[in-house]
Amino acid sequence: MQFLEVPFTTTYRIEQPETTNFQQLNLQCNETQTGILGRSYIQRFFYNESRGVCLYNPANPLIVQGDSTLLLEVNNPLFEDAREILSAFAHLEKSPEYIHTYHLTPLSLWNAASLGWDAKQVMKVLELYTKYPIPQNVGAAIAEQIGRFGKIELVRIDEKLLLRSTDPILLRELLKNPATRHFATKMEKDGTAEVSVAFRGVVKQAFMELGYPVNDLAGYVEGAPYPMSMREQGLDGTPFTLRQYQDYAVSAFIGSPAKPGGSGVVVLPCGAGKTIVGLESMTRLAKKTLILVSNITAARQWKREILNRTTLTEQEVGEYSGEDKTIRPVTLATYQILTYRKSKDDKFVHFDIFNREDWGLILYDEVHLLPAPVFKFTAEIQARRRLGLTATLIREDGRQGDVFALIGPKKYDVPWKDLEKQGWIASARCVEVRVDLPDAEKLSYLSMAPKQQIRSAYENVNKLRVAEEIIARHQGEKILIIGQYITQIESFGEKFNAPVIKGTTPNSERDVLYQKFRDGEINLLILSRVGNMAIDLPDANIAIQVSGTFGSRQEEAQRLGRILRPKSNGGQAVFYSIVTRDSKELDFAMNRQLFLAEQGYPYEIEYR
């Protein structure tokens, strides 16, 4: 193992070392030059010294195709290493048994660029693992897309908001486009273009759609200062120490005096302490903070953590929801209340919360769930620092680009399996159990309309029997059953004499049931889609998925996340997905598994 020490900047210079084929090479990037407390960040790379002359290497697992797709062989000794590093800059599209298909997309490359990757580094990784020479056009496309990130900058000079570029002619031509030409109020002689402050968000959206993501360097309003800090010991008596990866994530967001941070997204697995990253960021900034969460349960979990981990008191933390509308220096608001309006033609009633206080930080929990209507207002609050927290940047509505443009680029990411190996999240097995329809329904299924077929497959009554077998297999363990359809989960509740939590269940009743589950009074909970959201059930170690939102990868990741908190006994978590054979549900299931496959969770297949 060799180490090279290079400055921690947006690019790295990699010297050719004396190595043997396939020897791992680490880059140790010294952050002392940026003033970030002298920490080091390790970025792993690999170097194969024979690649410069080898035209074909059958031992390698990767084929790079001219359409920017990457084919990765699963049954190859280098598969795991390649998968781990490819996920930093490529998007996984398919993951069947033997060949995984990735795609180099503009967004995947821009996110890599935001984390400090340059085109040469991407090419070195591809060269290391490829069987065949890389098509020349692929290298050109990588250089082009990564080079576009930050080519257009948004800056503030003398109280003016300006667009500028190292290529003023490019900027001038882009501003002639119908989608952008109304944003620039004045073109300056130096090639910059003045933009109204009101357009700060939407101009970034427009340039993103044109393929030139804007690097926003215009700074932020300070926001009202508010003193707060993290406790060395929680009120519950447990000592508190920030984990190294959490510290790196916070530092990447906050920045340093030499290189101030901005806004952006931190990606960490469920159970890895995203809330702690949010609290540490909030207390380091020490500003009035608005925290947006997915539901009331999540809001109250955040409040418990705030009171337990920080010096803030009950009187300093407010809740703005359907049940309470109290604004305080740190305020928790739900996405639902923000998107409430009396009719589809009315204005959103509660959007003024964004301007009621001089917020210094707006924190978006589960940012991948951010409702589309909030994006418009997000575009209007670009002067405030924003931190998004998520386990996955996947959005089923295809608006990942809006998260990038309006919340910010990815600031920090870490593979789930890395944290599993370090013991910060539970090890997990994923098992897909395939079951037949009842004999009496097999023929009638073929004559059903597509929507009926989907519903019939999801609500297959044979799933009750399979779930019963799984529960018996894990007797005495903490089990969650999660489903999509209310009639289905109610039938499971009746079958197993277990409580059912659904959207209509009052929050007070939910809280009681969650607490009984934590305390061990009950070992089985049945959940509707409320189980997708952030719920704090640290001892849950078995999840049984009986139906879902079609092919949602996002939902699959969230549901696995419910059981990933480290177990007090060090035990393994198991995620079961019961799927009807020879049905559309099986197609959906393969798509749902894509994100988890990218994170290193292959599915075992069982038949019943």
XYZ file of C-alpha atoms in Angstrom:
608
model
C 0.000 0.000 0.000
C 1.426 3.355 -1.012
C 0.351 6.877 -0.128
C 0.784 10.048 -2.114
C 0.202 13.343 -0.374
C -1.369 16.010 -2.574
C -3.231 19.273 -1.886
C -6.959 18.936 -1.159
C -8.327 20.889 -4.114
C -10.987 20.284 -6.723
C -8.477 18.266 -8.774
C -5.710 15.859 -7.871
C -2.382 15.341 -9.598
C -1.589 11.624 -9.716
C 2.061 10.745 -10.166
C 2.916 7.391 -11.741
C 4.101 5.159 -8.892
C 6.246 2.065 -8.928
C 3.506 -0.542 -8.537
C 2.655 -3.975 -9.765
C -0.507 -4.755 -11.666
C -3.720 -4.214 -9.687
C -1.942 -2.937 -6.583
C -4.168 -0.560 -4.656
C -3.002 3.045 -4.532
C -4.368 5.582 -2.078
C -4.322 9.329 -2.442
C -4.022 10.985 0.933
C -5.269 14.534 0.523
C -3.930 16.864 3.191
C -6.594 19.368 4.224
C -4.261 21.468 6.387
C -3.659 23.654 3.334
C -7.339 24.567 3.344
C -7.453 25.231 7.063
C -9.870 22.426 7.949
C -8.396 21.386 11.271
C -5.608 19.326 9.687
C -7.777 16.312 8.896
C -7.046 13.955 6.025
C -9.442 12.579 3.460
C -8.597 9.297 1.755
C -9.734 8.887 -1.836
C -8.972 5.421 -3.190
C -7.696 4.900 -6.682
C -6.124 1.982 -8.486
C -3.332 1.935 -11.059
C -2.470 -0.838 -13.516
C 0.928 -0.061 -15.008
C 0.377 -2.393 -17.976
C -2.758 -0.634 -19.173
C -0.847 1.757 -21.387
C 0.245 -1.058 -23.681
C -2.293 -3.827 -23.107
C -4.986 -3.852 -25.829
C -7.030 -6.638 -24.257
C -7.138 -7.855 -20.686
C -9.565 -10.772 -20.192
C -9.026 -10.664 -16.435
C -10.777 -7.293 -16.204
C -14.529 -7.054 -15.468
C -15.567 -3.935 -17.434
C -16.590 -3.166 -21.005
C -16.882 0.521 -21.898
C -19.175 1.072 -24.879
C -19.356 3.968 -27.290
C -22.809 5.049 -26.063
C -21.346 5.714 -22.578
C -22.793 2.548 -21.090
C -20.577 0.389 -18.883
C -21.051 -3.383 -18.637
C -19.683 -4.891 -15.431
C -19.271 -8.658 -14.965
C -20.590 -9.869 -11.624
C -18.637 -13.136 -11.472
C -15.240 -11.494 -11.568
C -12.754 -11.170 -8.666
C -12.538 -7.414 -9.311
C -16.313 -6.889 -9.385
C -16.723 -5.467 -5.879
C -13.805 -3.053 -6.177
C -15.021 -1.854 -9.564
C -18.645 -1.479 -8.435
C -17.629 0.582 -5.433
C -15.616 3.111 -7.390
C -17.902 3.256 -10.455
C -20.803 4.398 -8.271
C -18.922 7.671 -7.662
C -19.426 8.819 -11.251
C -21.777 6.414 -13.075
C -25.482 5.649 -12.732
C -26.584 2.015 -12.300
C -29.426 1.163 -14.696
C -29.760 -2.644 -14.589
C -28.486 -5.322 -12.233
C -29.481 -8.822 -13.368
C -27.502 -11.888 -12.307
C -24.387 -11.691 -14.462
C -23.937 -8.246 -16.029
C -24.636 -4.885 -14.370
C -25.233 -1.936 -16.687
C -24.095 1.569 -15.753
C -24.448 4.806 -17.677
C -22.237 7.878 -17.623
C -24.854 10.632 -17.411
C -24.267 14.387 -17.283
C -25.707 14.519 -13.756
C -23.594 11.620 -12.483
C -20.466 13.287 -13.878
C -21.413 16.748 -12.534
C -21.938 15.288 -9.070
C -18.543 13.598 -9.342
C -17.005 16.929 -10.368
C -18.616 18.594 -7.344
C -16.793 16.055 -5.155
C -13.430 16.874 -6.751
C -13.187 14.313 -9.552
C -11.700 15.417 -12.857
C -11.860 13.738 -16.261
C -8.371 12.236 -15.955
C -9.295 10.456 -12.726
C -12.480 9.011 -14.244
C -10.503 7.793 -17.251
C -7.822 6.211 -15.037
C -10.473 4.173 -13.229
C -12.065 3.061 -16.497
C -8.642 2.181 -17.928
C -7.853 0.118 -14.872
C -10.915 -2.125 -15.157
C -11.714 -2.228 -18.877
C -11.133 -5.343 -21.008
C -10.899 -3.390 -24.244
C -9.627 0.035 -25.271
C -12.029 2.803 -24.334
C -13.795 4.359 -27.342
C -12.307 7.773 -28.002
C -15.684 9.500 -28.007
C -16.343 8.334 -24.428
C -13.215 10.025 -23.129
C -14.177 13.162 -25.027
C -17.710 13.098 -23.587
C -16.398 12.672 -20.023
C -14.010 15.596 -20.456
C -16.783 17.714 -21.993
C -19.387 17.056 -19.274
C -17.050 17.364 -16.293
C -15.576 20.469 -17.884
C -19.022 22.047 -18.036
C -19.429 21.992 -14.267
C -18.559 25.477 -13.056
C -17.864 26.893 -16.504
C -20.667 29.363 -15.721
C -20.419 31.043 -12.312
C -22.848 33.170 -10.364
C -21.091 35.833 -8.274
C -21.959 38.942 -6.290
C -19.852 42.057 -6.949
C -20.752 45.490 -5.559
C -24.186 44.211 -4.561
C -24.844 43.067 -8.125
C -25.638 39.465 -8.977
C -23.562 38.551 -12.019
C -23.163 35.584 -14.338
C -19.625 35.156 -15.581
C -17.627 32.600 -17.499
C -14.085 31.801 -18.535
C -15.676 31.739 -21.994
C -17.662 35.018 -22.329
C -18.762 34.127 -25.870
C -20.336 30.909 -24.547
C -22.198 32.863 -21.867
C -23.438 35.415 -24.384
C -24.753 32.675 -26.683
C -26.440 30.808 -23.823
C -28.217 34.003 -22.811
C -29.701 34.260 -26.298
C -31.637 31.033 -25.667
C -35.400 31.596 -25.176
C -35.168 29.807 -21.810
C -32.583 32.250 -20.405
C -32.631 35.517 -22.324
C -35.139 37.245 -20.018
C -32.908 36.685 -16.947
C -30.038 38.991 -17.876
C -30.894 42.656 -17.284
C -27.583 43.997 -18.579
C -24.460 42.706 -20.356
C -21.245 44.270 -19.028
C -18.195 45.115 -21.130
C -16.119 42.500 -19.293
C -18.413 39.757 -20.540
C -20.450 39.351 -17.353
C -24.231 39.580 -17.251
C -26.224 41.147 -14.456
C -29.129 39.057 -13.122
C -31.979 40.113 -10.865
C -31.638 38.687 -7.352
C -35.168 37.292 -7.728
C -33.911 35.018 -10.538
C -31.056 33.401 -8.585
C -32.748 30.033 -8.378
C -34.608 29.841 -11.663
C -31.578 30.931 -13.687
C -29.689 27.937 -12.264
C -32.565 25.664 -13.253
C -32.576 27.074 -16.779
C -28.817 26.714 -17.286
C -28.983 23.185 -15.863
C -31.539 22.243 -18.498
C -29.235 23.673 -21.187
C -26.445 21.407 -19.947
C -24.305 24.006 -18.157
C -24.737 23.721 -14.371
C -24.003 27.033 -12.664
C -21.465 27.184 -9.845
C -23.164 29.507 -7.346
C -20.464 31.610 -5.644
C -22.724 34.564 -4.811
C -22.647 33.936 -1.075
C -25.478 34.011 1.402
C -27.172 36.354 3.830
C -25.679 35.846 7.263
C -28.986 35.102 8.921
C -29.748 35.938 12.520
C -27.103 34.537 14.886
C -28.368 32.237 17.596
C -25.976 30.605 20.087
C -26.144 26.811 20.368
C -23.724 23.927 20.656
C -23.584 20.148 20.801
C -23.464 18.450 24.195
C -20.571 16.209 25.134
C -23.114 13.942 26.806
C -26.775 13.563 25.884
C -29.537 14.229 28.383
C -30.156 10.481 28.300
C -26.685 10.017 29.801
C -24.965 8.624 26.700
C -21.622 10.225 25.763
C -21.498 11.795 22.351
C -18.613 11.725 19.884
C -18.893 12.740 16.253
C -17.934 9.878 13.946
C -15.141 10.540 11.473
C -17.323 10.301 8.359
C -19.911 12.607 9.977
C -17.147 15.119 10.689
C -15.991 14.919 7.055
C -19.570 15.450 5.855
C -20.063 18.523 8.050
C -16.683 19.980 7.050
C -17.483 19.450 3.368
C -20.680 21.468 3.835
C -19.381 24.179 6.184
C -16.068 24.696 4.369
C -13.157 26.656 5.835
C -11.933 30.263 6.041
C -9.776 29.641 2.987
C -12.560 27.890 1.076
C -16.003 28.699 2.510
C -18.701 26.138 1.992
C -21.988 26.770 0.277
C -25.165 24.779 -0.109
C -25.496 21.154 -1.107
C -26.497 17.606 -0.272
C -24.977 15.025 2.073
C -25.739 11.413 1.124
C -25.536 8.829 3.927
C -27.333 5.502 4.478
C -30.366 5.271 6.727
C -29.168 4.610 10.264
C -25.781 6.296 9.677
C -26.675 9.450 11.595
C -27.793 11.996 8.994
C -29.632 13.830 11.780
C -26.352 14.232 13.664
C -24.748 15.731 10.537
C -27.624 18.207 10.381
C -27.365 19.130 14.067
C -23.583 19.531 13.945
C -23.885 21.758 10.861
C -26.589 23.824 12.564
C -24.617 24.334 15.765
C -21.363 25.179 13.952
C -23.170 27.873 11.967
C -25.089 28.982 15.106
C -27.889 30.663 13.151
C -31.646 30.573 13.287
C -32.598 27.403 11.437
C -35.646 26.096 9.585
C -35.751 22.294 9.317
C -38.127 20.759 6.742
C -39.145 17.150 7.362
C -41.348 14.513 5.743
C -44.018 14.179 8.452
C -44.926 14.925 12.065
C -43.323 11.713 13.339
C -40.022 12.779 11.781
C -40.434 16.307 13.204
C -40.816 14.973 16.726
C -37.892 12.597 16.331
C -35.779 15.562 15.245
C -37.004 17.537 18.236
C -36.059 14.719 20.626
C -32.581 14.599 19.087
C -32.200 18.392 19.231
C -33.108 18.501 22.926
C -30.967 15.455 23.723
C -27.864 16.383 21.709
C -27.743 20.202 21.770
C -27.934 22.978 24.339
C -31.275 24.183 22.927
C -34.278 24.020 25.258
C -37.935 23.144 24.696
C -38.820 26.853 24.502
C -36.337 27.417 21.651
C -37.624 24.688 19.309
C -40.913 25.189 17.456
C -43.142 22.932 15.364
C -44.998 24.189 12.292
C -47.386 21.440 11.221
C -51.058 20.651 10.887
C -51.232 20.263 14.669
C -49.112 23.202 15.865
C -47.853 26.414 14.263
C -45.224 27.800 16.597
C -42.252 29.694 15.112
C -39.098 29.672 17.246
C -35.346 30.184 16.627
C -35.151 26.558 15.466
C -38.384 25.521 13.772
C -39.436 22.150 12.360
C -41.955 22.263 9.497
C -43.472 19.422 7.484
C -43.499 19.262 3.695
C -47.254 18.583 3.879
C -48.063 21.875 5.586
C -45.921 23.805 3.109
C -47.804 22.367 0.134
C -51.264 22.920 1.629
C -53.699 25.090 -0.303
C -57.475 25.302 -0.230
C -57.820 24.483 -3.916
C -55.454 23.806 -6.798
C -55.909 27.375 -8.038
C -55.137 28.997 -4.670
C -51.762 30.098 -3.359
C -49.872 27.916 -0.913
C -51.113 29.132 2.446
C -47.990 28.609 4.530
C -45.115 29.576 2.213
C -44.597 32.808 4.159
C -42.873 30.755 6.865
C -39.703 31.051 4.758
C -39.662 34.819 5.311
C -41.013 35.102 8.844
C -37.555 34.814 10.365
C -34.060 35.731 9.249
C -33.031 32.113 8.774
C -29.304 31.433 8.479
C -29.835 27.791 7.451
C -32.640 25.835 5.807
C -32.203 22.109 6.313
C -34.087 19.628 4.104
C -34.454 16.190 5.680
C -35.058 13.344 3.202
C -34.477 15.845 0.376
C -35.311 13.193 -2.223
C -38.932 13.473 -0.963
C -39.083 17.251 -1.406
C -42.494 17.867 -3.047
C -42.322 19.440 -6.493
C -44.345 22.566 -5.484
C -41.678 23.442 -2.898
C -39.092 23.690 -5.671
C -40.621 26.953 -6.898
C -40.250 28.580 -3.520
C -36.851 27.012 -3.075
C -35.857 29.014 -6.149
C -36.848 32.194 -4.294
C -34.773 31.569 -1.144
C -31.409 31.052 -2.773
C -29.785 33.709 -0.584
C -30.016 31.389 2.422
C -27.707 28.421 3.013
C -29.334 25.098 2.325
C -28.370 21.591 3.424
C -30.111 18.530 2.008
C -29.865 15.166 3.766
C -30.745 11.912 2.038
C -29.893 8.237 1.688
C -30.360 8.415 -2.090
C -30.481 11.144 -4.710
C -32.946 9.075 -6.745
C -36.247 10.845 -7.402
C -38.964 8.886 -9.140
C -40.310 12.106 -10.711
C -36.996 12.587 -12.507
C -36.242 15.914 -10.792
C -32.755 15.021 -9.554
C -31.492 17.942 -11.604
C -33.664 20.353 -9.606
C -32.146 19.086 -6.364
C -28.685 19.708 -7.847
C -29.571 23.201 -9.126
C -31.697 24.510 -6.252
C -30.422 22.756 -3.128
C -26.867 22.267 -4.347
C -24.458 19.608 -5.608
C -23.480 16.526 -3.670
C -21.048 17.589 -0.937
C -20.330 14.199 0.603
C -21.164 10.591 -0.115
C -19.982 7.286 1.288
C -20.791 3.735 0.099
C -23.219 1.885 2.355
C -20.986 -1.188 2.460
C -18.052 0.885 3.741
C -20.065 1.893 6.796
C -21.296 -1.671 7.228
C -17.697 -2.937 7.310
C -16.855 -0.309 9.942
C -19.836 -1.362 12.072
C -21.720 1.954 11.793
C -24.731 0.338 10.132
C -25.980 -3.212 10.490
C -24.927 -5.881 8.034
C -27.905 -6.951 5.955
C -29.119 -9.710 3.666
C -31.703 -9.050 0.965
C -33.950 -11.972 0.065
C -36.572 -12.026 -2.684
C -39.166 -14.738 -2.111
C -41.085 -15.614 -5.273
C -44.525 -17.120 -4.852
C -47.198 -18.352 -7.284
C -50.711 -17.001 -7.564
C -53.382 -19.390 -6.252
C -54.284 -21.949 -8.930
C -57.809 -20.558 -9.198
C -56.476 -17.087 -10.145
C -53.729 -18.001 -12.622
C -55.969 -18.205 -15.705
C -58.183 -15.239 -14.817
C -55.019 -13.147 -14.253
C -54.190 -13.383 -17.959
C -57.525 -11.828 -18.977
C -57.313 -8.902 -16.540
C -56.593 -5.303 -17.494
C -52.987 -4.229 -16.681
C -53.971 -2.275 -13.549
C -55.976 -5.228 -12.274
C -53.050 -7.562 -12.927
C -50.733 -5.368 -10.869
C -53.167 -5.167 -7.971
C -53.852 -8.910 -8.100
C -50.126 -9.737 -8.047
C -49.407 -7.362 -5.164
C -52.323 -8.658 -3.065
C -51.634 -12.324 -3.781
C -53.119 -14.160 -0.775
C -50.279 -16.711 -0.852
C -48.060 -13.961 0.550
C -49.785 -14.434 3.923
C -48.496 -18.001 4.101
C -44.958 -16.968 3.162
C -44.959 -14.154 5.705
C -46.119 -16.622 8.364
C -43.155 -18.893 7.536
C -40.721 -15.968 7.781
C -42.163 -14.820 11.111
C -41.836 -18.367 12.489
C -38.231 -18.477 11.225
C -37.424 -15.287 13.148
C -39.469 -15.893 16.276
C -38.607 -13.469 19.060
C -36.972 -10.936 16.703
C -38.217 -7.408 15.922
C -40.218 -7.564 12.686
C -41.791 -4.947 10.404
C -44.250 -5.833 7.633
C -44.575 -3.020 5.069
C -47.131 -2.797 2.263
C -48.802 -0.475 -0.210
C -52.487 -1.400 -0.026
C -54.598 -0.749 3.078
C -56.873 -3.775 2.615
C -53.794 -5.962 2.277
C -51.990 -4.741 5.396
C -55.247 -4.944 7.380
C -55.574 -8.593 6.376
C -52.009 -9.150 7.652
C -52.903 -7.389 10.906
C -55.913 -9.646 11.368
C -53.944 -12.790 10.455
C -51.109 -12.101 12.914
C -53.095 -10.176 15.530
C -50.658 -7.281 15.176
C -51.179 -3.494 15.234
C -51.462 -1.720 11.875
C -50.180 1.825 11.331
C -51.479 3.669 8.272
C -51.957 7.245 7.113
C -55.195 7.704 9.062
C -53.699 6.447 12.325
C -53.550 9.440 14.729
C -50.006 10.596 15.470
C -50.530 10.094 19.193
C -51.484 6.443 18.585
C -48.489 5.949 16.265
C -46.135 7.309 18.898
C -47.532 4.904 21.506
C -47.137 1.894 19.199
C -43.616 2.875 18.138
C -42.633 3.213 21.795
C -44.105 -0.197 22.663
C -42.078 -1.685 19.814
C -38.900 -0.008 21.119
C -39.637 -1.200 24.658
C -40.218 -4.806 23.554
C -43.914 -4.942 24.483
C -44.676 -5.849 20.870
C -42.334 -7.475 18.354
C -44.391 -7.129 15.167
C -45.650 -3.934 13.523
C -47.504 -3.709 10.224
C -47.022 -0.471 8.308
C -48.452 1.164 5.224
C -46.310 3.611 3.257
C -45.755 5.521 6.504
C -43.047 2.899 6.993
C -41.086 4.505 4.159
C -40.491 7.617 6.201
C -37.960 8.277 8.932
C -39.076 6.307 11.963
C -36.732 5.593 14.831
C -36.988 1.855 15.549
C -33.343 0.957 16.183
C -33.912 -2.668 17.195
C -35.993 -3.637 14.152
C -33.945 -6.265 12.330
C -36.415 -8.027 10.009
C -38.452 -6.268 7.319
C -41.002 -8.063 5.141
C -42.123 -6.101 2.088
C -45.418 -7.400 0.699
C -46.186 -4.665 -1.857
C -44.763 -1.338 -2.971
C -45.026 1.686 -5.210
C -44.430 -0.094 -8.494
C -40.700 0.006 -9.427
C -39.600 2.654 -6.942
C -35.864 2.340 -6.189
C -36.202 5.189 -3.742
C -38.774 3.290 -1.708
C -36.678 0.106 -1.707
C -33.753 2.018 -0.215
C -35.962 3.661 2.412
C -37.496 0.375 3.504
C -34.167 -1.381 3.867
C -33.061 1.656 5.857
C -35.666 0.928 8.516
C -33.581 -2.025 9.732
C -30.020 -0.762 9.211
C -29.353 0.785 12.591
C -26.573 -1.154 14.372
C -27.960 -3.866 16.634
C -27.029 -3.983 20.311
C -26.256 -7.695 19.905
C -24.331 -7.176 16.651
C -26.903 -9.233 14.767
C -27.649 -9.156 11.048
C -30.674 -7.490 9.476
C -32.720 -9.321 6.833
C -34.901 -7.592 4.232
C -37.483 -9.880 2.621
C -39.463 -8.919 -0.448
C -42.333 -11.261 -1.316
C -43.038 -11.111 -5.060
C -45.568 -12.882 -7.306
C -43.954 -14.988 -10.025
C -44.856 -14.586 -13.714
C -46.335 -11.144 -13.123
C -45.633 -7.469 -13.698
C -44.662 -7.243 -10.026
C -41.534 -9.263 -10.795
C -40.485 -6.671 -13.391
C -41.053 -3.898 -10.870
C -39.044 -5.794 -8.259
C -35.990 -5.981 -10.519
C -36.099 -2.218 -11.033
C -36.610 -1.561 -7.313
C -33.443 -3.457 -6.493
C -31.172 -1.309 -8.671
C -30.141 1.198 -6.035
C -29.425 -1.463 -3.423
C -27.433 -3.481 -5.955
C -25.329 -0.379 -6.596
C -24.680 -0.181 -2.869
C -23.529 -3.807 -2.793
C -26.669 -5.637 -1.635
C -27.312 -8.571 -3.997
C -30.673 -10.316 -3.655
C -30.887 -13.993 -2.805
C -33.804 -15.718 -4.535
C -36.097 -18.217 -2.786
C -39.142 -19.990 -4.236
C -42.267 -20.980 -2.317
